[in-house]
PDB file of C-alpha atoms in Angstrom:
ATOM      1  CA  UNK A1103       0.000   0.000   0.000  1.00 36.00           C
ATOM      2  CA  UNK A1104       1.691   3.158  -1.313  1.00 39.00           C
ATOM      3  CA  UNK A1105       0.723   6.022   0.575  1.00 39.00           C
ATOM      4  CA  UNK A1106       1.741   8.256  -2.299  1.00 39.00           C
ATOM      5  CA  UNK A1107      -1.783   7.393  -4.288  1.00 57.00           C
ATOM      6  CA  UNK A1108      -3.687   9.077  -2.159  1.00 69.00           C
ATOM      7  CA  UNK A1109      -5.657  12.260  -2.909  1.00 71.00           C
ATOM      8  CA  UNK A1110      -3.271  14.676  -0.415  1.00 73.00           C
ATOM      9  CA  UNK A1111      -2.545  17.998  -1.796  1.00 74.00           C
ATOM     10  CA  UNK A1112       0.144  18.530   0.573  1.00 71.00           C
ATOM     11  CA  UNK A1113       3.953  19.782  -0.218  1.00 71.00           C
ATOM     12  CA  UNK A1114       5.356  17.189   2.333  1.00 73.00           C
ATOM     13  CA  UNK A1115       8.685  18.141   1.208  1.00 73.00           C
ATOM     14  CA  UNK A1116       9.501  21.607   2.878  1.00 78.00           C
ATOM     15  CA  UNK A1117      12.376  22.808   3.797  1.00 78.00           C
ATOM     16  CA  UNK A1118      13.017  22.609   7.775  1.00 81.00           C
ATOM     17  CA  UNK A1119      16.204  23.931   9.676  1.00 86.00           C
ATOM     18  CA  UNK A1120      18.565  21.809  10.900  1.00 88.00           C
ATOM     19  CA  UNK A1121      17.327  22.373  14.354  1.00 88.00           C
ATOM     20  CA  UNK A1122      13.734  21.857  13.684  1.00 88.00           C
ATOM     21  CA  UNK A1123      14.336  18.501  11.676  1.00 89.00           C
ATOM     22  CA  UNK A1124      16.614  16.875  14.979  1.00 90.00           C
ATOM     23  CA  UNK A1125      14.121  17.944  16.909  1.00 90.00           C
ATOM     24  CA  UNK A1126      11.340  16.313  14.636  1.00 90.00           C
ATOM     25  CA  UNK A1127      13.589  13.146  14.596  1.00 91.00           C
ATOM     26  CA  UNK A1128      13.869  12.728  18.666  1.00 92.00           C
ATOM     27  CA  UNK A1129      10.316  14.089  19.456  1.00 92.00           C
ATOM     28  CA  UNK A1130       9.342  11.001  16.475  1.00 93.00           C
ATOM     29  CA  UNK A1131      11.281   8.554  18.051  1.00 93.00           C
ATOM     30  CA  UNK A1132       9.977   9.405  21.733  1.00 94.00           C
ATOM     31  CA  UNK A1133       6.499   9.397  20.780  1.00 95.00           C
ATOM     32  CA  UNK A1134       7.460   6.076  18.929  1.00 95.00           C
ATOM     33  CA  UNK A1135       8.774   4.384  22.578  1.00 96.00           C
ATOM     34  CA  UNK A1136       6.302   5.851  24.383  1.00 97.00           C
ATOM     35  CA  UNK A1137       3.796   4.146  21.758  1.00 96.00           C
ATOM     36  CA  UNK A1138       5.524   0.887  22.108  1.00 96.00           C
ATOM     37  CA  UNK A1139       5.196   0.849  25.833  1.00 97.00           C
ATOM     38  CA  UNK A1140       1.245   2.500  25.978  1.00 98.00           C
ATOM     39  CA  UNK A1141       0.373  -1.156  23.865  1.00 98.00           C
ATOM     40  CA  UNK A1142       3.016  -3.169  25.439  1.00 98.00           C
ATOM     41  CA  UNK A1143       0.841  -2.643  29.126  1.00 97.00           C
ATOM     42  CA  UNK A1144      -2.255  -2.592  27.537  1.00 98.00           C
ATOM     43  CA  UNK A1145      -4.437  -5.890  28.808  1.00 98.00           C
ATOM     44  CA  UNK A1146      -6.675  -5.456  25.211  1.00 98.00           C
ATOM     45  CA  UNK A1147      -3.185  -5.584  23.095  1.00 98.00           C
ATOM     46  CA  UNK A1148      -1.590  -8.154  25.924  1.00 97.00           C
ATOM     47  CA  UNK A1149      -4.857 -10.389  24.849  1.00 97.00           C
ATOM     48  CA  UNK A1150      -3.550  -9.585  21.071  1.00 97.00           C
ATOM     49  CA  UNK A1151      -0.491 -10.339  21.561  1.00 96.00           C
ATOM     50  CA  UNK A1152      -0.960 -13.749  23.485  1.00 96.00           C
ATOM     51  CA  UNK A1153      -3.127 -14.709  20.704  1.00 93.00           C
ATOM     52  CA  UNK A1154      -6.360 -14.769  23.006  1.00 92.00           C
ATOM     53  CA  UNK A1155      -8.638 -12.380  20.759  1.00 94.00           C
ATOM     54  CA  UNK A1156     -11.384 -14.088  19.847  1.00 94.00           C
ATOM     55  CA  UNK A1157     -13.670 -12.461  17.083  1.00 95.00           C
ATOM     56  CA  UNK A1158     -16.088 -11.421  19.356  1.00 95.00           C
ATOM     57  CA  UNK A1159     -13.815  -8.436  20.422  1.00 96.00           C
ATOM     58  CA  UNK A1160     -12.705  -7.455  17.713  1.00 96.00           C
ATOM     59  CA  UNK A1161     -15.764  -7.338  16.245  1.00 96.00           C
ATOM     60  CA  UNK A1162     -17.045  -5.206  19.222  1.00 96.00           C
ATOM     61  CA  UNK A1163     -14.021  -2.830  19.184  1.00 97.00           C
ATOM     62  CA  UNK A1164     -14.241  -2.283  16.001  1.00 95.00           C
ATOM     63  CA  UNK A1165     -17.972  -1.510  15.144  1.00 95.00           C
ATOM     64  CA  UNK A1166     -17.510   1.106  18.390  1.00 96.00           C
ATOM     65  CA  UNK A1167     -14.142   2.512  17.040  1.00 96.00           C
ATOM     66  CA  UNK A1168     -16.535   2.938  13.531  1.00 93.00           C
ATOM     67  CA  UNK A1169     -18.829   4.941  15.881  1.00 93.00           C
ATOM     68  CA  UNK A1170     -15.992   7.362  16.889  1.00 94.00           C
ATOM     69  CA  UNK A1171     -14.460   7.713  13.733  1.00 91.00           C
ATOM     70  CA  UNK A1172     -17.458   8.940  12.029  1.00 90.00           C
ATOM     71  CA  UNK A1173     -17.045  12.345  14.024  1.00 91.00           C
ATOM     72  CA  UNK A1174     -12.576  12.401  13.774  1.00 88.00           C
ATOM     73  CA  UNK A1175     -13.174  15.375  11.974  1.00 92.00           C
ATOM     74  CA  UNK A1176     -14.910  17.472  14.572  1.00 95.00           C
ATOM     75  CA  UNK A1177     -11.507  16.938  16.193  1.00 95.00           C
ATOM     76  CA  UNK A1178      -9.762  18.098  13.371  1.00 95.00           C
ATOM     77  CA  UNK A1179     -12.284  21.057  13.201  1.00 95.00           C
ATOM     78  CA  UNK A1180     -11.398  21.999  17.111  1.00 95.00           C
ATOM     79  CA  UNK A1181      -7.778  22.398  15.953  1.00 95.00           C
ATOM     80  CA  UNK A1182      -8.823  24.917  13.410  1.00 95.00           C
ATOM     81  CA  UNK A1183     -10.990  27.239  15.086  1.00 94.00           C
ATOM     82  CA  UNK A1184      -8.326  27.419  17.891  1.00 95.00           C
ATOM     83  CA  UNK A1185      -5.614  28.376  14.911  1.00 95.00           C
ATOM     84  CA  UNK A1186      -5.207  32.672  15.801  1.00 93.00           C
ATOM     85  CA  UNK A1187      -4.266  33.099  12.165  1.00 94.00           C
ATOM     86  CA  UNK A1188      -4.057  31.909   9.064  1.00 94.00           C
ATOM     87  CA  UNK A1189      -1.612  33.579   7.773  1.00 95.00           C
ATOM     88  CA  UNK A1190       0.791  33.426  10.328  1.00 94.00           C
ATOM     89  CA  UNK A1191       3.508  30.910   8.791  1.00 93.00           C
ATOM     90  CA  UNK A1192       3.561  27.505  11.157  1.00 94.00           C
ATOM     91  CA  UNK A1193      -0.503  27.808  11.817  1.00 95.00           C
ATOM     92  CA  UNK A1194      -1.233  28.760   8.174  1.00 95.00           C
ATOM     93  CA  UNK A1195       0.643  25.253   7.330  1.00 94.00           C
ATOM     94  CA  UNK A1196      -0.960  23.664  10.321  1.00 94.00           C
ATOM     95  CA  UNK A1197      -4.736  24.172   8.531  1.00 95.00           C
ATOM     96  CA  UNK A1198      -4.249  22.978   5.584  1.00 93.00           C
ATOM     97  CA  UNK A1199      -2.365  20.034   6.971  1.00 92.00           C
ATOM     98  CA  UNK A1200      -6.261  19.435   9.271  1.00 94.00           C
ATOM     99  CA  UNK A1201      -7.977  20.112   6.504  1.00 93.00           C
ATOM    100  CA  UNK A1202      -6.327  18.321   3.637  1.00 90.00           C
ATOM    101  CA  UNK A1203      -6.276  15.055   6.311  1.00 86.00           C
ATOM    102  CA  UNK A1204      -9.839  15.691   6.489  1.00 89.00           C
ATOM    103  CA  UNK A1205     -10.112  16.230   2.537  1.00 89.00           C
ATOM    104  CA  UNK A1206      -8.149  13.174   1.931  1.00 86.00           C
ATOM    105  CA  UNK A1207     -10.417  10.778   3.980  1.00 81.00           C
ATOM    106  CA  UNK A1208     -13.585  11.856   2.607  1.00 82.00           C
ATOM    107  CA  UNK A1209     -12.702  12.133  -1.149  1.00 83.00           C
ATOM    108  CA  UNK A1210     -10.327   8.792  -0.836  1.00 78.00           C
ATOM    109  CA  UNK A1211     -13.367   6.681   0.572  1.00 79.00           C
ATOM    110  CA  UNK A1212     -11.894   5.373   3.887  1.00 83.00           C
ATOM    111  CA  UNK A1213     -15.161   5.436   5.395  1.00 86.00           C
ATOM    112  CA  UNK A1214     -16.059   2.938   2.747  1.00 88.00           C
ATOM    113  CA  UNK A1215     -12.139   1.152   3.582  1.00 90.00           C
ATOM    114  CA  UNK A1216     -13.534   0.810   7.525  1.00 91.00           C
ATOM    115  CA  UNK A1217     -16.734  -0.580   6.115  1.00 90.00           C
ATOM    116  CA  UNK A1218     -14.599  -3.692   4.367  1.00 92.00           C
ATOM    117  CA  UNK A1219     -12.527  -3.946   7.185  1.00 93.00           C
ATOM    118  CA  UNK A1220     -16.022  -5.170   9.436  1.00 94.00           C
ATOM    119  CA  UNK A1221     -16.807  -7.386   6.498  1.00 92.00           C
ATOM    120  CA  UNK A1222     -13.764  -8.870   7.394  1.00 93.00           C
ATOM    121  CA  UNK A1223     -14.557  -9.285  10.490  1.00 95.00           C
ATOM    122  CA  UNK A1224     -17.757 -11.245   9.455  1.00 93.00           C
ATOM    123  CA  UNK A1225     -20.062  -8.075   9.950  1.00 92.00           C
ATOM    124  CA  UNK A1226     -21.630  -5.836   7.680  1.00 82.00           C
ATOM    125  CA  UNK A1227     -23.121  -1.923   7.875  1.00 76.00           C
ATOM    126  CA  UNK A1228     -26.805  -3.010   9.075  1.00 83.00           C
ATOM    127  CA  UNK A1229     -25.055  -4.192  12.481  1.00 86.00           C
ATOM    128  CA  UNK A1230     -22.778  -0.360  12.811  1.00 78.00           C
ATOM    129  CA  UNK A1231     -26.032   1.526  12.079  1.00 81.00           C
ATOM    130  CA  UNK A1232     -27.817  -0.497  14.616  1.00 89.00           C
ATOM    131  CA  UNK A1233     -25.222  -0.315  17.414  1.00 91.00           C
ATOM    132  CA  UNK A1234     -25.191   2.735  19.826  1.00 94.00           C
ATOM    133  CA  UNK A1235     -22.315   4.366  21.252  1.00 96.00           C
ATOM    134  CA  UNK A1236     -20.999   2.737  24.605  1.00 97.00           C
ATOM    135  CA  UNK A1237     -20.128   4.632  27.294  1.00 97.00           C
ATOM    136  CA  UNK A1238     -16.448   4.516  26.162  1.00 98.00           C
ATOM    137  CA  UNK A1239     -17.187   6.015  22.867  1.00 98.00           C
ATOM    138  CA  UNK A1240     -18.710   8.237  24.362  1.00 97.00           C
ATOM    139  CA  UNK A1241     -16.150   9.472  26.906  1.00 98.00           C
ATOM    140  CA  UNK A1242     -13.175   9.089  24.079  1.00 98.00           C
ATOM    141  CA  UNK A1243     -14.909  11.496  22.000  1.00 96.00           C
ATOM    142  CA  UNK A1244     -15.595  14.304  24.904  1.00 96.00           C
ATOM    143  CA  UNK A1245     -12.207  13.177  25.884  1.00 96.00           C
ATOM    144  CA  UNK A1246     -10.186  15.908  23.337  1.00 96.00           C
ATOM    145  CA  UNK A1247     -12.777  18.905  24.066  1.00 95.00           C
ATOM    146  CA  UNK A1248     -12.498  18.120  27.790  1.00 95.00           C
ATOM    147  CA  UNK A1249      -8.473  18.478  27.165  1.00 94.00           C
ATOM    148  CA  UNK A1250      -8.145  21.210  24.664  1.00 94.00           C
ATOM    149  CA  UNK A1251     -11.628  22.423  24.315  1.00 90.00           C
ATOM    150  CA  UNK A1252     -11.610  25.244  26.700  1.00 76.00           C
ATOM    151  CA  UNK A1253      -9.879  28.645  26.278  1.00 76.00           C
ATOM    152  CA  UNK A1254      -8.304  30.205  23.551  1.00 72.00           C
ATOM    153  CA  UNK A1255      -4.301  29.735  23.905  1.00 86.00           C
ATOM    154  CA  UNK A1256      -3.834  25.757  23.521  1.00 94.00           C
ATOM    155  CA  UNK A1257      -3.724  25.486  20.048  1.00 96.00           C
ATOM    156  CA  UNK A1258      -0.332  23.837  20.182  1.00 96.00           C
ATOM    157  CA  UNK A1259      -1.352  22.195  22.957  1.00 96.00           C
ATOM    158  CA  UNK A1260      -3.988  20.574  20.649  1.00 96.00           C
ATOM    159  CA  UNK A1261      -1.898  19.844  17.903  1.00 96.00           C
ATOM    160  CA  UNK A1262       0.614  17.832  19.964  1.00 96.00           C
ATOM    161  CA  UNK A1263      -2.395  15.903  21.460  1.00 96.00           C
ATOM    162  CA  UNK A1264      -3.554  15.271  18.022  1.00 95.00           C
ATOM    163  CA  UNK A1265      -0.302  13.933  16.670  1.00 95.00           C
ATOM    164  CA  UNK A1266      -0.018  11.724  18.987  1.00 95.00           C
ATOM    165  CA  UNK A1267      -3.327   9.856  18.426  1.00 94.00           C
ATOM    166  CA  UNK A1268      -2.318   9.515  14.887  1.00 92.00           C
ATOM    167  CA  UNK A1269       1.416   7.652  15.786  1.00 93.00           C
ATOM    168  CA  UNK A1270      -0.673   5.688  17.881  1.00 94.00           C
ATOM    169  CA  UNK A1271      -3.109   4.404  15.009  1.00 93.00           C
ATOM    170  CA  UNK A1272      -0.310   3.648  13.016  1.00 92.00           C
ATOM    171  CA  UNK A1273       1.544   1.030  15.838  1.00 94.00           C
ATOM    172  CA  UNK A1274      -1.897  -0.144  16.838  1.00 95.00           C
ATOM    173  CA  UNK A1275      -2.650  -1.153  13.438  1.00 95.00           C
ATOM    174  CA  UNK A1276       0.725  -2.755  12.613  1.00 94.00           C
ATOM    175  CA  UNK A1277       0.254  -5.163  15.731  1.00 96.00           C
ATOM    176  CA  UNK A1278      -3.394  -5.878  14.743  1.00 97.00           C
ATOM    177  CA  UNK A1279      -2.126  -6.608  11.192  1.00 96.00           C
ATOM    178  CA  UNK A1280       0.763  -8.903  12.375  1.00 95.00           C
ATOM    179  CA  UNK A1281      -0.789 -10.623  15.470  1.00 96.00           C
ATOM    180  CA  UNK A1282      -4.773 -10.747  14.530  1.00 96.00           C
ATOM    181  CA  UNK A1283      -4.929 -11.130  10.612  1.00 96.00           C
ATOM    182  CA  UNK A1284      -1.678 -12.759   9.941  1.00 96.00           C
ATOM    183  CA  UNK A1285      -2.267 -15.277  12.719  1.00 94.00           C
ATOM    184  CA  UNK A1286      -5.506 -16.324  11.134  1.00 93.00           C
ATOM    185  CA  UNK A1287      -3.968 -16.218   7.925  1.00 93.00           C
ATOM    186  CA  UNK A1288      -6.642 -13.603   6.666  1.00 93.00           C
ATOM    187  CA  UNK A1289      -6.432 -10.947   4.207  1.00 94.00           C
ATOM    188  CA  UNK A1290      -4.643  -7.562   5.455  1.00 95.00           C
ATOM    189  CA  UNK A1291      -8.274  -4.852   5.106  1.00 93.00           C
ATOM    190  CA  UNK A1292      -6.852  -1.757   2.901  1.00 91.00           C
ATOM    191  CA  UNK A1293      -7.756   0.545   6.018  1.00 91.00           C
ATOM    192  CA  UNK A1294      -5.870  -1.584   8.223  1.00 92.00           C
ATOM    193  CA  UNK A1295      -2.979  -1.646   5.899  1.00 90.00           C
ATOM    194  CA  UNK A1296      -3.503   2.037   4.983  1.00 87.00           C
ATOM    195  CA  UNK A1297      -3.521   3.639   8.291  1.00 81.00           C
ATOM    196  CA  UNK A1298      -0.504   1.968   9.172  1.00 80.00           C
ATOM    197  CA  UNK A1299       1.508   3.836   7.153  1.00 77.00           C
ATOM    198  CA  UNK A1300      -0.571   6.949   6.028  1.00 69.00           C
ATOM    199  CA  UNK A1301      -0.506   8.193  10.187  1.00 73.00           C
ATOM    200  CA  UNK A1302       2.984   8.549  10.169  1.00 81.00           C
ATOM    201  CA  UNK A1303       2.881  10.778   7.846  1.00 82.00           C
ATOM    202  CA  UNK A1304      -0.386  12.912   9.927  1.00 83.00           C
ATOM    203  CA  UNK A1305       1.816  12.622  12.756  1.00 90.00           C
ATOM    204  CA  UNK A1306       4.202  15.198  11.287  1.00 89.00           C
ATOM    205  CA  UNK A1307       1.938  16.979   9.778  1.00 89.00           C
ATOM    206  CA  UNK A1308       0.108  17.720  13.553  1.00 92.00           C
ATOM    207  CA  UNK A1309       3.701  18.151  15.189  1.00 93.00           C
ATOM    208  CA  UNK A1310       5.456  20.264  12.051  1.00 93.00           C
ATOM    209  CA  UNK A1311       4.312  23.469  13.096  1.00 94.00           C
ATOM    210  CA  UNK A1312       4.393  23.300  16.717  1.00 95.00           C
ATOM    211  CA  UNK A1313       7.968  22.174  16.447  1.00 94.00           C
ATOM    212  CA  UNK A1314       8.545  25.151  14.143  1.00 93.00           C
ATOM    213  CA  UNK A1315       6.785  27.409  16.371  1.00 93.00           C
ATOM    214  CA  UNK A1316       8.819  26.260  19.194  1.00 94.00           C
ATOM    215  CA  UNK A1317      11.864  25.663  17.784  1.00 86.00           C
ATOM    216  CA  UNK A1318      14.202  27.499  20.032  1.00 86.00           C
ATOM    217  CA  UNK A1319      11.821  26.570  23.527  1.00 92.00           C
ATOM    218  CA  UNK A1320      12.992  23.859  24.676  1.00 88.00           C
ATOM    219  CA  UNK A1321      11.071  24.204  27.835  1.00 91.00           C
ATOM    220  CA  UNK A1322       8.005  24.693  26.070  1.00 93.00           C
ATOM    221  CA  UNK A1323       8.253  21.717  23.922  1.00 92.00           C
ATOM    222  CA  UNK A1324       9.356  19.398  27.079  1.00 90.00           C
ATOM    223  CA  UNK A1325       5.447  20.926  28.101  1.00 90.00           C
ATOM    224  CA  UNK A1326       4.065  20.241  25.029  1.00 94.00           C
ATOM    225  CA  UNK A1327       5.277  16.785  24.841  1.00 94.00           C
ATOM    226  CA  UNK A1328       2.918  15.887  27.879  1.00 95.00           C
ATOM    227  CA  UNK A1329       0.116  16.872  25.236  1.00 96.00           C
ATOM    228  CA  UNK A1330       1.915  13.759  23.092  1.00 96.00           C
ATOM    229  CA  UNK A1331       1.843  11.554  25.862  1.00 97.00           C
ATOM    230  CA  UNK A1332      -1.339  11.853  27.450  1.00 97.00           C
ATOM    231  CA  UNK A1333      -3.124  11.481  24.070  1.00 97.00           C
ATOM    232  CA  UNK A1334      -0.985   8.503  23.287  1.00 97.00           C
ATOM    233  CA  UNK A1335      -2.243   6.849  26.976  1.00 98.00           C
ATOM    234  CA  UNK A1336      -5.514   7.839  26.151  1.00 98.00           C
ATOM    235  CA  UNK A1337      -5.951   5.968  22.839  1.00 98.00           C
ATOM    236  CA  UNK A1338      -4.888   2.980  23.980  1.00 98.00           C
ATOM    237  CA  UNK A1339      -7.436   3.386  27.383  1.00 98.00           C
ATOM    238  CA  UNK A1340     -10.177   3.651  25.039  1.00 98.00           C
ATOM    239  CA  UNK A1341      -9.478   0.046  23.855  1.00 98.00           C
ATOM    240  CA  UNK A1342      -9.003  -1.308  27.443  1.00 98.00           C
ATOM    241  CA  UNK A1343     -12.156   0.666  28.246  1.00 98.00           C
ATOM    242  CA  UNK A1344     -13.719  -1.747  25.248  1.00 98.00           C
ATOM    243  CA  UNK A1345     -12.524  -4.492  26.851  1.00 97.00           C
ATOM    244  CA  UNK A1346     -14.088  -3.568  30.339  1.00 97.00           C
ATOM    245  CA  UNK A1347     -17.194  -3.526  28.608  1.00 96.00           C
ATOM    246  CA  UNK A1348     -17.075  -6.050  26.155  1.00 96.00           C
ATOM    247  CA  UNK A1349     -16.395  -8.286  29.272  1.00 94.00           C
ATOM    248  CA  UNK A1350     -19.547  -6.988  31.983  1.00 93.00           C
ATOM    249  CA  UNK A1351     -21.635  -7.362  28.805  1.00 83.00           C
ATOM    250  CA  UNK A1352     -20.746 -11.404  27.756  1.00 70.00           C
ATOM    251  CA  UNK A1353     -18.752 -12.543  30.600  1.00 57.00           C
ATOM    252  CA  UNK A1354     -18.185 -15.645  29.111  1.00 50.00           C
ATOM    253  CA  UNK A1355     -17.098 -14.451  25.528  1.00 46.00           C
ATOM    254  CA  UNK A1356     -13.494 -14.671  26.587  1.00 47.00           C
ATOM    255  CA  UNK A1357     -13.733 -18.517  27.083  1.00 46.00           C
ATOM    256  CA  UNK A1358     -14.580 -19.396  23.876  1.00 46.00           C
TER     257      UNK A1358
END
């Protein structure tokens, strides 16, 4: 899957300062770690990785994480209307990065992607329009307004929480690719495959311009890096917050 056919409109390729692109490379490779570690604890990904998933979970996380994805954007849109400017330099480049991410997975059909990825999990749309929100939906989507969604001077703030979500979609769906899928010897789902690589590059979109912005703060970005972190932990406590549910709804789903 070459991330290169998508519909993007963005110039990827600009020039950074030396400073800004060592501090892009060690701010990428601590997020990376931090990723790592997030799954590594994780009881949903420790039931992954011990090869105890059965299809019932995955099913279940998955039609939910369809629910949430269905409003990413009004995440992407609380980045935006924080942005002071948009012709200031770093948040001018910020926007278009939101909105051409946004652009890109409407015109490039991922909804329709996610939608193949449930048929390969032996469901189809009739059961994801007739499934409600769980509580943990629920709470994951307040979760980045109850962060970032109240005053007016976090916009950096945001877009380091932001990037780090998107890292962590790209680990989480390389270990659901190698140790679900591949285990069962089933077909890799484009979305799956997709999103694995394709979040990398989101991830430096988000972090780009505060690393610009902040180029020459170090104690800002060690503050802003939090913003990485937290969002990172948070991700992967939405999927143990599936599993907390999955298991006080079918107790016994686990055994079979």
């Amino acid at each position: 899957m070459q991330t290169a056919t998508t519909s993007s409109r963005l110039n990827r390729d600009i020039e950074l300062s030396p400073h800004v692109r060592v501090k892009q490379q060690e701010i990428s490779e601590r997020a990376i770690a931090h990723c790592q570690m997030a799954l590594d604890r994780s009881c949903f990904f420790s039931l992954l990785r011990a090869g105890d998933m059965p299809q019932s979970l995955m099913q279940y996380a998955f039609l939910q994480y369809g629910l949430w994805r269905d409003r990413l954007h009004q995440w992407f849109g609380l980045c935006i209307v924080k942005a002071p400017s948009c012709t200031h330099p770093d948040q001018k480049l910020a926007i278009m990065s939101l909105a051409d991410h946004t652009f890109t997975d409407l015109q490039d059909g991922h909804s329709e992607m996610f939608m193949e990825l449930l048929q390969a999990l032996n469901l189809d749309e009739s059961v994801l329009q007739s499934t409600q929100r769980s509580p943990a939906t629920l709470a994951y989507e307040r979760s980045f307004f109850d962060r970032f969604g109240h005053g007016t001077d976090n916009f950096y703030e945001a877009l380091a929480g932001l990037s780090g979500r998107e890292l962590c979609v790209s680990l989480r769906n390389q270990r659901i690719l190698q140790q679900y899928f591949d285990v069962h010897q089933l077909a890799h789902p484009e979305w799956l495959a997709l999103h694995a690589e394709l979040e990398v590059d989101h991830f430096l979109d988000a972090i780009r311009p505060v690393l610009i912005h902040y180029a020459e703060d170090s104690r800002k970005l060690l503050e802003l890096w939090q913003a990485v972190e937290q969002s990172i932990d948070r991700h992967v406590q939405y999927f143990d917050d599936l599993l907390s549910e999955f298991e006080a709804r079918i107790p016994s789903s686990l055994d079979d």
